[in-house]
Tab-separated table of C-alpha atoms in Angstrom:
chain	number	residue	atom	x	y	z
A	1	MET	CA	0.000	0.000	0.000
A	2	ALA	CA	1.305	3.443	-0.834
A	3	VAL	CA	-0.013	6.554	0.857
A	4	ARG	CA	0.817	10.113	0.012
A	5	LEU	CA	-0.460	13.054	2.027
A	6	ILE	CA	1.222	16.431	1.935
A	7	GLY	CA	0.222	19.061	4.456
A	8	VAL	CA	1.595	22.587	4.633
A	9	CYS	CA	1.430	24.112	8.119
A	10	ILE	CA	0.318	27.740	8.209
A	11	GLY	CA	0.990	29.881	11.267
A	12	GLY	CA	0.525	33.430	10.015
A	13	PHE	CA	-1.436	35.712	7.745
A	14	THR	CA	1.201	36.471	5.106
A	15	PRO	CA	0.675	34.403	1.953
A	16	ILE	CA	3.426	31.856	1.278
A	17	LYS	CA	5.441	32.644	-1.830
A	18	GLY	CA	5.343	29.679	-4.219
A	19	LEU	CA	2.388	27.959	-2.523
A	20	ALA	CA	0.762	27.302	-5.905
A	21	GLU	CA	3.772	25.215	-6.950
A	22	ILE	CA	3.633	22.937	-3.878
A	23	PRO	CA	1.559	19.775	-4.562
A	24	TYR	CA	-0.116	19.893	-1.123
A	25	ASP	CA	-3.270	18.055	-0.143
A	26	TYR	CA	-4.138	20.295	2.815
A	27	LEU	CA	-3.147	23.547	4.440
A	28	VAL	CA	-3.032	22.894	8.179
A	29	MET	CA	-3.700	25.820	10.527
A	30	PRO	CA	-4.418	26.345	14.230
A	31	SER	CA	-7.650	28.389	14.175
A	32	ASN	CA	-10.900	29.069	12.355
A	33	PHE	CA	-9.990	32.764	12.347
A	34	LEU	CA	-6.858	32.046	10.330
A	35	ARG	CA	-8.925	29.754	8.090
A	36	GLN	CA	-11.294	32.627	7.281
A	37	VAL	CA	-8.362	34.921	6.438
A	38	VAL	CA	-6.807	32.296	4.157
A	39	LEU	CA	-10.150	31.663	2.413
A	40	ALA	CA	-10.819	35.370	1.876
A	41	GLU	CA	-7.354	36.565	0.925
A	42	TRP	CA	-5.386	33.617	-0.480
A	43	GLY	CA	-7.969	32.082	-2.806
A	44	VAL	CA	-7.615	28.558	-1.393
A	45	LYS	CA	-10.536	26.150	-1.761
A	46	PRO	CA	-12.286	25.344	1.562
A	47	ASP	CA	-11.954	21.579	1.079
A	48	ARG	CA	-8.145	21.926	1.122
A	49	ILE	CA	-7.978	23.444	4.623
A	50	LEU	CA	-7.608	21.457	7.838
A	51	VAL	CA	-7.956	23.245	11.186
A	52	THR	CA	-6.381	21.750	14.296
A	53	HIS	CA	-7.273	23.351	17.619
A	54	ASN	CA	-4.083	22.663	19.523
A	55	GLY	CA	-4.154	23.456	23.222
A	56	VAL	CA	-7.805	24.469	23.428
A	57	GLN	CA	-9.558	23.640	26.656
A	58	ARG	CA	-13.318	23.939	26.332
A	59	ARG	CA	-14.117	24.165	30.024
A	60	LYS	CA	-12.691	26.422	32.670
A	61	PRO	CA	-9.844	24.755	34.593
A	62	ARG	CA	-10.292	24.149	38.324
A	63	PHE	CA	-7.369	25.361	40.372
A	64	PRO	CA	-7.041	24.490	44.079
A	65	GLN	CA	-8.196	27.243	46.419
A	66	TRP	CA	-5.966	27.625	49.456
A	67	PRO	CA	-7.225	29.351	52.598
A	68	ALA	CA	-5.574	32.745	53.180
A	69	GLY	CA	-2.766	32.685	55.734
A	70	SER	CA	-2.427	28.892	55.722
A	71	GLY	CA	1.347	29.117	55.134
A	72	ASP	CA	1.257	27.770	51.598
A	73	GLY	CA	1.492	31.010	49.659
A	74	GLY	CA	-2.261	31.289	49.193
A	75	GLY	CA	-2.847	34.708	50.675
A	76	PRO	CA	-1.614	37.435	53.022
A	77	GLY	CA	0.810	35.954	55.489
A	78	GLY	CA	0.774	32.684	53.608
A	79	GLY	CA	4.412	31.718	53.129
A	80	ALA	CA	6.976	33.326	50.857
A	81	LEU	CA	4.515	34.185	48.081
A	82	GLY	CA	1.831	35.585	50.351
A	83	SER	CA	3.951	37.671	52.708
């Protein structure tokens, strides 16, 4: 079996010189915002764009809440960070 897939990673808004000469299958980019810019300004077909949402967390993270003054840096009088 032979497989060929060529992806060009895009990380900015400036068009890539010579992109038309690259036999790519997909342009890979990190956001839908960048996708919209590329569609509007670069003339790339929508079916040749792949968006990967790297590092996106959909829910708010839960950080531990330390009582103030407990000596762990959690508030006034709380260790080196809180003093």
